[in-house]
Each structure stands twice: as C-alpha cells, then as structure tokens.
mmCIF file of C-alpha atoms in Angstrom:
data_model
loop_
_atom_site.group_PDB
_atom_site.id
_atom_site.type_symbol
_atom_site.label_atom_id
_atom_site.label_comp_id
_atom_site.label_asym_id
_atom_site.label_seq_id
_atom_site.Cartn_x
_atom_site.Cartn_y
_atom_site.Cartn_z
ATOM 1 C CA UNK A 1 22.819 80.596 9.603
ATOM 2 C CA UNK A 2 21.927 77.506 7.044
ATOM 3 C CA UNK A 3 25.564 76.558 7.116
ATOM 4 C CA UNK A 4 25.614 76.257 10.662
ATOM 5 C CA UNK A 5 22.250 74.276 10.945
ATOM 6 C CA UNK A 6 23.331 71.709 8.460
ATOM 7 C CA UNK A 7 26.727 71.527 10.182
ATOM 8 C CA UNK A 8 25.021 70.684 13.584
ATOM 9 C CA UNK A 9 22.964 68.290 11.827
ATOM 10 C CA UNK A 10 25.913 66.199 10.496
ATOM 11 C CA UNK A 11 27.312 66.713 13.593
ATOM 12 C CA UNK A 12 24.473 65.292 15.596
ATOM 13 C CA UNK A 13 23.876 61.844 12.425
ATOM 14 C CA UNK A 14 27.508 61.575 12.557
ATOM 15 C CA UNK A 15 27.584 60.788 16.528
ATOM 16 C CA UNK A 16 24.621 58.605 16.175
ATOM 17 C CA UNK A 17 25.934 56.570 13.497
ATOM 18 C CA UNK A 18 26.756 53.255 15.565
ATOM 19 C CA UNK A 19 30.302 52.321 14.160
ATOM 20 C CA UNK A 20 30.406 48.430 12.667
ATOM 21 C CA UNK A 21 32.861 46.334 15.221
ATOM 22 C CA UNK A 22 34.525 43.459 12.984
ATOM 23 C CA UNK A 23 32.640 40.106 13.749
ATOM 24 C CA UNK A 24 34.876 37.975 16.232
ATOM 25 C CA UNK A 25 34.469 34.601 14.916
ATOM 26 C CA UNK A 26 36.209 32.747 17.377
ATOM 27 C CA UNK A 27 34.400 34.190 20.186
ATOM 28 C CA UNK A 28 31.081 33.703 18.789
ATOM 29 C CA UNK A 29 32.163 29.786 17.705
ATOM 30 C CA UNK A 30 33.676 29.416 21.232
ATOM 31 C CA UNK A 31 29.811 30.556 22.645
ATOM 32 C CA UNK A 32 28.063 27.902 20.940
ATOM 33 C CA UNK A 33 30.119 25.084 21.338
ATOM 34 C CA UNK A 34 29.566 25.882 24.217
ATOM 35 C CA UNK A 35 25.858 26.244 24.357
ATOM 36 C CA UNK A 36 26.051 22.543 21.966
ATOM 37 C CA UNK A 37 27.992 20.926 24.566
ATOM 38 C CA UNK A 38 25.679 22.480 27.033
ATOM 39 C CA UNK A 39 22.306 21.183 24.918
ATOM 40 C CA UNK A 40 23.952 17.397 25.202
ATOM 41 C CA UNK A 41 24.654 17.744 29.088
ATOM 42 C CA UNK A 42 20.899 18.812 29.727
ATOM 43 C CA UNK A 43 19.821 15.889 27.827
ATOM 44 C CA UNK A 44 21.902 13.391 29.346
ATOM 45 C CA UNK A 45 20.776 14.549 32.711
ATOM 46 C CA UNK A 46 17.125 15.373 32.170
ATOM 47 C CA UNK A 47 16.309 13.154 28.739
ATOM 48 C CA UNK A 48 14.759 14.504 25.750
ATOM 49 C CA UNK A 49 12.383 17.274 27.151
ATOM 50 C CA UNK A 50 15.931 19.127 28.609
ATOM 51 C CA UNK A 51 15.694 20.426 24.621
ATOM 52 C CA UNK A 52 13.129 22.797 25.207
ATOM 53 C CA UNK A 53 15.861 25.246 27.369
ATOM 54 C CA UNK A 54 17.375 25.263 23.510
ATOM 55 C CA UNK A 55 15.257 26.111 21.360
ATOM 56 C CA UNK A 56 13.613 29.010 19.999
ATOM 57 C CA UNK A 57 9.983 29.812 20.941
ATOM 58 C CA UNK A 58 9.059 32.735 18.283
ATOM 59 C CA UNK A 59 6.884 31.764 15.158
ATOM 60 C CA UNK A 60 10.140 31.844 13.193
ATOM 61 C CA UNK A 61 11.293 28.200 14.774
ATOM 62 C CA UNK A 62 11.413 25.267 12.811
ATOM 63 C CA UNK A 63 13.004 21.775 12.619
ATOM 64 C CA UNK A 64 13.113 18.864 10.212
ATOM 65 C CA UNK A 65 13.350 15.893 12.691
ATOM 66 C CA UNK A 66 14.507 12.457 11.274
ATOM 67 C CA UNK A 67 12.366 10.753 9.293
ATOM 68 C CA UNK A 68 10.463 13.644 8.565
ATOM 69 C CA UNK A 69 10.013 15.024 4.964
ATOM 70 C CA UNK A 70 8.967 18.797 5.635
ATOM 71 C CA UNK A 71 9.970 21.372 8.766
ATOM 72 C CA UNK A 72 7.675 21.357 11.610
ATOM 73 C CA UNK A 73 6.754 24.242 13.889
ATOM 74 C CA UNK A 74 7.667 24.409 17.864
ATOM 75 C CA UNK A 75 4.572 23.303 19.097
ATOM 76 C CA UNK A 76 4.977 20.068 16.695
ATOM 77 C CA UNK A 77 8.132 19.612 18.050
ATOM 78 C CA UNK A 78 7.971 19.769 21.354
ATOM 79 C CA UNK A 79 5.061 17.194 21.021
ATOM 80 C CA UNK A 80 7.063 14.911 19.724
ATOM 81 C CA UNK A 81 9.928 15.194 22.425
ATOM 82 C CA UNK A 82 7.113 14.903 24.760
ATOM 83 C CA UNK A 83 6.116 11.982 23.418
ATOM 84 C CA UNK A 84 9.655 10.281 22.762
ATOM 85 C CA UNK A 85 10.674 11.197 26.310
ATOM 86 C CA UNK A 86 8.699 8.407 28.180
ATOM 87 C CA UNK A 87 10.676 5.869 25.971
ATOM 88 C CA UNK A 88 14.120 6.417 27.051
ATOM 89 C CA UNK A 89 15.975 5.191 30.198
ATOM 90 C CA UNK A 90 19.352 7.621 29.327
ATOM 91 C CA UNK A 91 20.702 9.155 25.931
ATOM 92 C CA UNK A 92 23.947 10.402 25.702
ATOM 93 C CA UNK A 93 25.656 12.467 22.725
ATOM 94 C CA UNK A 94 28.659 13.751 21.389
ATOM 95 C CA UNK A 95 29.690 15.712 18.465
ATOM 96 C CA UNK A 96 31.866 13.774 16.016
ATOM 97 C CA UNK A 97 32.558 16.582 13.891
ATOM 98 C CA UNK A 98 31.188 19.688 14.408
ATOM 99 C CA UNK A 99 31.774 23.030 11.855
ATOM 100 C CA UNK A 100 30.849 26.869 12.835
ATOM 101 C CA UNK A 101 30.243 29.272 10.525
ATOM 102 C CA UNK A 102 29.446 32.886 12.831
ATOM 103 C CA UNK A 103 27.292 35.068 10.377
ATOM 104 C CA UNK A 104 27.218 37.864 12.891
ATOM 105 C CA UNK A 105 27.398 38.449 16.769
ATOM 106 C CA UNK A 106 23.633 36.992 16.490
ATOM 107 C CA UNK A 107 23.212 34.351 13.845
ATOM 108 C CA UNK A 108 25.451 31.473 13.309
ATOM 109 C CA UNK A 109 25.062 27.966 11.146
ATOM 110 C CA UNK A 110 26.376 24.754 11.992
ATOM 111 C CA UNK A 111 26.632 21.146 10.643
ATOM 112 C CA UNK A 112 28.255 17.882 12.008
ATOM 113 C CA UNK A 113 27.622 14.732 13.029
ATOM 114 C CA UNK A 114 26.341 13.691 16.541
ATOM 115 C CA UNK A 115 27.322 10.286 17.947
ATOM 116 C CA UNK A 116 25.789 8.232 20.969
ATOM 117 C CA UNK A 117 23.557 5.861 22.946
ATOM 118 C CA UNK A 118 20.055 5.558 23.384
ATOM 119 C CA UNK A 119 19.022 3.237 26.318
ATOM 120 C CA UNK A 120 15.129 2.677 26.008
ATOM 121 C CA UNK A 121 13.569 1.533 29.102
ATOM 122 C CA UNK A 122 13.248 -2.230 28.558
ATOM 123 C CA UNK A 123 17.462 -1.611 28.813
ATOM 124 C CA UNK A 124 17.914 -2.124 25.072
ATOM 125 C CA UNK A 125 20.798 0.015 23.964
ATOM 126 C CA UNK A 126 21.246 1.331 20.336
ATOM 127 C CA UNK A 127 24.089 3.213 19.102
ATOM 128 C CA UNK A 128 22.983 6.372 17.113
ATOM 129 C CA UNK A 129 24.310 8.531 14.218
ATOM 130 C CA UNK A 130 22.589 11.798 13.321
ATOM 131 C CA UNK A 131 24.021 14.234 11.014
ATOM 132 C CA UNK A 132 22.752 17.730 11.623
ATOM 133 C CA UNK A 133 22.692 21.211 10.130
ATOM 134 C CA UNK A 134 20.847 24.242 11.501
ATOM 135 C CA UNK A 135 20.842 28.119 12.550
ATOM 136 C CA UNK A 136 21.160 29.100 15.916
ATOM 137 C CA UNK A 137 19.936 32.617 16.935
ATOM 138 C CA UNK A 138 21.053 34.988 20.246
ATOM 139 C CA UNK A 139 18.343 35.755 22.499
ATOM 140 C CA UNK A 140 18.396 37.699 25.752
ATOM 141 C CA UNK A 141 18.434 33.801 27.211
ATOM 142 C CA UNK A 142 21.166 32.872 25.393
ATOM 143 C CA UNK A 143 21.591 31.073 21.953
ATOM 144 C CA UNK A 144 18.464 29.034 20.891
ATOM 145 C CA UNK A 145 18.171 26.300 17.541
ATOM 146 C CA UNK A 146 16.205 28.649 15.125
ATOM 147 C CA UNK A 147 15.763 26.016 12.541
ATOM 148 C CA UNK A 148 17.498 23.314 11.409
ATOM 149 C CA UNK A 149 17.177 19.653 10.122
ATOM 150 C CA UNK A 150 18.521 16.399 11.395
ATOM 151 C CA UNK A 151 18.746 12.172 9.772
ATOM 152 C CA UNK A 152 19.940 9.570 11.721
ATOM 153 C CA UNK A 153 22.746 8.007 9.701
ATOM 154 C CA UNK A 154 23.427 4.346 9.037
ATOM 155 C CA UNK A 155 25.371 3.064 12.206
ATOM 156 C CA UNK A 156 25.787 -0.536 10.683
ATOM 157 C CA UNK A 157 27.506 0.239 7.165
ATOM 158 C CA UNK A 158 29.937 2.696 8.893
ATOM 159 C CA UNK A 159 33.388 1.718 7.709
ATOM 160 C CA UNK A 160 31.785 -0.024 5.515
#
C-alpha cells in the first residue's frame, strides 16, 4: 500500500514540475528593440513626460540620470522629467549602437549609445550624445526600464 502511495506521489510532483523552455534570445531582443524604438517615438511625439509609459513604478525602480552621482527613485525621476519637459520645443533620438543581452523571458540588460536633437523653446538646437546601460523588466504592461544609468557624452570632441 506504501509503494503505491509514494508512486502516486511522484506521479502527481512529476506532472507539476513545470519543464524549463530554452530562453529564445532573439525573440526576447526583437521585443525590446522594439519597446526602445517605441520609448523614442513616444518622446518625439509627446516630449519628455511620454517616459513615464516606460518605466517601472514598483519600489525596485531606479535611474542614474546625467549629471547625477547616485541612483534616484521614481518619484525623483519623474520630477525631474516634469520639470525638464516645459523646456523643450521637440527631442528626437536614435540608437547609435545598441547591444541586448536577454537574461530570461523577463529580465534583459542593455547598453548603447543614443544620438539626437534637442530643440528648447527659444528654437536653440543642440545635438546630444548619451551613452546608456540599464535593466529592463516584463510586466503585464509590457517591458518597463527597471534601473539603469545614463551620461551625456562629449558631442564636440567626437572624431576627435
């Protein structure tokens, strides 16, 4: 009688035990370039405060803005894009390079650099280069910039 409760048992954990699918890279890189390219369309049609769609709400958010020296929580953040917004006529960016790396069908990191233009609204234009690095996390929304940092790069000793 033992024998055939312990068999049921490993029957029963053996068709509960969720089998590991292999992690398809390309199809989780493909999702967030997407959801990057996405991110820079928002902003180029709604300005700075089109970020918020992006990133991640939960306590676990944080970002390193330029010129900042330690992370800052959402709240902080979106103050400052809040702030910033009222300055800017249009922004438009671009990745210049832009790496991947899928951790799992929920996590990924990526670095790059982002090009563009930043028209305030006196009509002054300035070119901009930010190099970036962050995690981006799956939520039932979509993916979301869990934390991350970003420096705007030296635009006038490129080439240089």
């Amino acid at each position: 009688m033992k024998q055939i409760i312990y068999l049921s048992l490993i029957l029963v954990w053996a068709s509960c035990e969720k089998k590991a699918m292999p992690l398809d890279k390309e199809k989780v890189t493909q999702e967030v370039e997407q959801m990057l390219a996405d991110y820079h369309d928002d902003i180029a049609e709604s300005g700075l405060t089109a970020e918020f769609k992006y990133l991640d709400q939960s306590d676990d958010f944080f970002w390193v803005p330029p010129g900042y020296n330690s992370a800052l929580n959402y709240d902080s953040v979106k103050t400052i894009l809040e702030k910033n917004a009222l300055a800017f006529q249009s922004i438009s960016f671009q990745w210049d390079t832009l790496r991947i790396f899928p951790l799992s069908y929920e996590i990924a990191n990526y670095t790059g650099i982002v090009v563009g233009q930043m028209v305030d609204t006196s009509g002054v234009a300035s070119k901009v280069s930010i190099i970036e690095s962050g995690t981006l996390i799956r939520r039932k929304s979509g993916w979301k910039l869990l934390s991350g940092q970003s420096a705007v790069l030296d635009t006038d000793s490129e080439g240089s």
